[in-house]
Amino acid sequence: MADYTEEHFAHEEELFKKYGYSETELHRSQHKHLTKKVLTFLEKLNSGEDVDLLDVLAFLVDWLQDHILGSDMKYSDFLIGKGVK
């Protein structure tokens, strides 16, 4: 999940830069926050600490509802308008 997160966000941010998306910095800030949370879960797991699965589930639901269905939809029309598929 951590690898996917970093690759996916890097790809999005490359598109923002290439096409001049006006909310790049706000979106990049959200990416940093989400990445930090994923890495925190990973660090806990790697150190043998317990990770509350309900916390992970809540994080994923929030990511889906707020980021993907919210923030990502804002740039979707922008990039489609630029011919990105």
Short mmCIF file of C-alpha atoms in Angstrom, two decimals:
data_model
loop_
_atom_site.label_atom_id
_atom_site.label_comp_id
_atom_site.label_asym_id
_atom_site.label_seq_id
_atom_site.Cartn_x
_atom_site.Cartn_y
_atom_site.Cartn_z
CA MET A 1 0.00 0.00 0.00
CA ALA A 2 2.83 2.39 0.82
CA ASP A 3 4.52 1.79 -2.53
CA TYR A 4 1.26 2.20 -4.42
CA THR A 5 0.50 5.40 -2.54
CA GLU A 6 3.83 6.97 -3.42
CA GLU A 7 3.68 5.91 -7.09
CA HIS A 8 0.07 6.97 -7.54
CA PHE A 9 0.54 10.36 -5.92
CA ALA A 10 3.74 11.03 -7.90
CA HIS A 11 1.88 10.27 -11.13
CA GLU A 12 -0.99 12.59 -10.21
CA GLU A 13 1.40 15.38 -9.28
CA GLU A 14 3.29 15.00 -12.58
CA LEU A 15 0.00 15.49 -14.43
CA PHE A 16 -0.82 18.55 -12.31
CA LYS A 17 2.54 20.09 -13.15
CA LYS A 18 2.34 19.21 -16.84
CA TYR A 19 -1.14 20.69 -17.30
CA GLY A 20 -0.98 23.55 -14.78
CA TYR A 21 -3.63 22.44 -12.31
CA SER A 22 -4.40 25.43 -10.10
CA GLU A 23 -4.91 23.48 -6.87
CA THR A 24 -1.66 21.52 -7.07
CA GLU A 25 -0.24 22.70 -3.74
CA LEU A 26 -3.43 21.95 -1.82
CA HIS A 27 -3.64 18.50 -3.36
CA ARG A 28 0.06 17.84 -2.75
CA SER A 29 -0.48 18.76 0.90
CA GLN A 30 -3.29 16.21 1.12
CA HIS A 31 -1.02 13.61 -0.47
CA LYS A 32 1.67 14.28 2.13
CA HIS A 33 -0.84 13.85 4.94
CA LEU A 34 -2.19 10.58 3.51
CA THR A 35 1.31 9.23 2.87
CA LYS A 36 2.39 10.09 6.41
CA LYS A 37 -0.59 8.20 7.82
CA VAL A 38 0.15 5.12 5.67
CA LEU A 39 3.81 5.19 6.74
CA THR A 40 2.78 5.49 10.39
CA PHE A 41 0.69 2.32 10.10
CA LEU A 42 3.57 0.58 8.34
CA GLU A 43 6.13 1.65 10.96
CA LYS A 44 3.93 0.32 13.73
CA LEU A 45 3.52 -3.00 11.97
CA ASN A 46 7.24 -3.29 11.26
CA SER A 47 8.13 -2.56 14.88
CA GLY A 48 5.74 -5.20 16.18
CA GLU A 49 3.25 -2.74 17.61
CA ASP A 50 -0.43 -3.49 17.43
CA VAL A 51 -2.36 -1.63 14.78
CA ASP A 52 -6.06 -1.23 15.37
CA LEU A 53 -7.75 -2.53 12.25
CA LEU A 54 -10.71 -0.26 12.89
CA ASP A 55 -8.32 2.70 12.67
CA VAL A 56 -7.00 1.41 9.35
CA LEU A 57 -10.52 0.84 8.06
CA ALA A 58 -11.63 4.30 9.17
CA PHE A 59 -8.59 5.81 7.43
CA LEU A 60 -9.34 3.94 4.19
CA VAL A 61 -13.02 4.91 4.24
CA ASP A 62 -12.07 8.53 4.88
CA TRP A 63 -9.53 8.39 2.04
CA LEU A 64 -12.16 7.01 -0.31
CA GLN A 65 -14.90 9.44 0.69
CA ASP A 66 -12.91 12.62 1.19
CA HIS A 67 -9.93 12.31 -1.09
CA ILE A 68 -10.92 10.08 -3.97
CA LEU A 69 -14.60 11.02 -4.22
CA GLY A 70 -13.96 14.63 -3.20
CA SER A 71 -10.57 16.12 -4.04
CA ASP A 72 -9.76 13.78 -6.92
CA MET A 73 -13.08 14.47 -8.62
CA LYS A 74 -12.22 18.17 -8.66
CA TYR A 75 -9.22 17.61 -10.91
CA SER A 76 -10.83 14.86 -12.96
CA ASP A 77 -12.79 17.21 -15.24
CA PHE A 78 -9.76 19.48 -15.54
CA LEU A 79 -7.49 16.71 -16.79
CA ILE A 80 -10.17 15.21 -19.04
CA GLY A 81 -10.52 18.66 -20.58
CA LYS A 82 -6.79 18.55 -21.33
CA GLY A 83 -7.20 15.20 -23.13
CA VAL A 84 -5.86 13.00 -20.34
CA LYS A 85 -7.54 9.61 -20.13
#
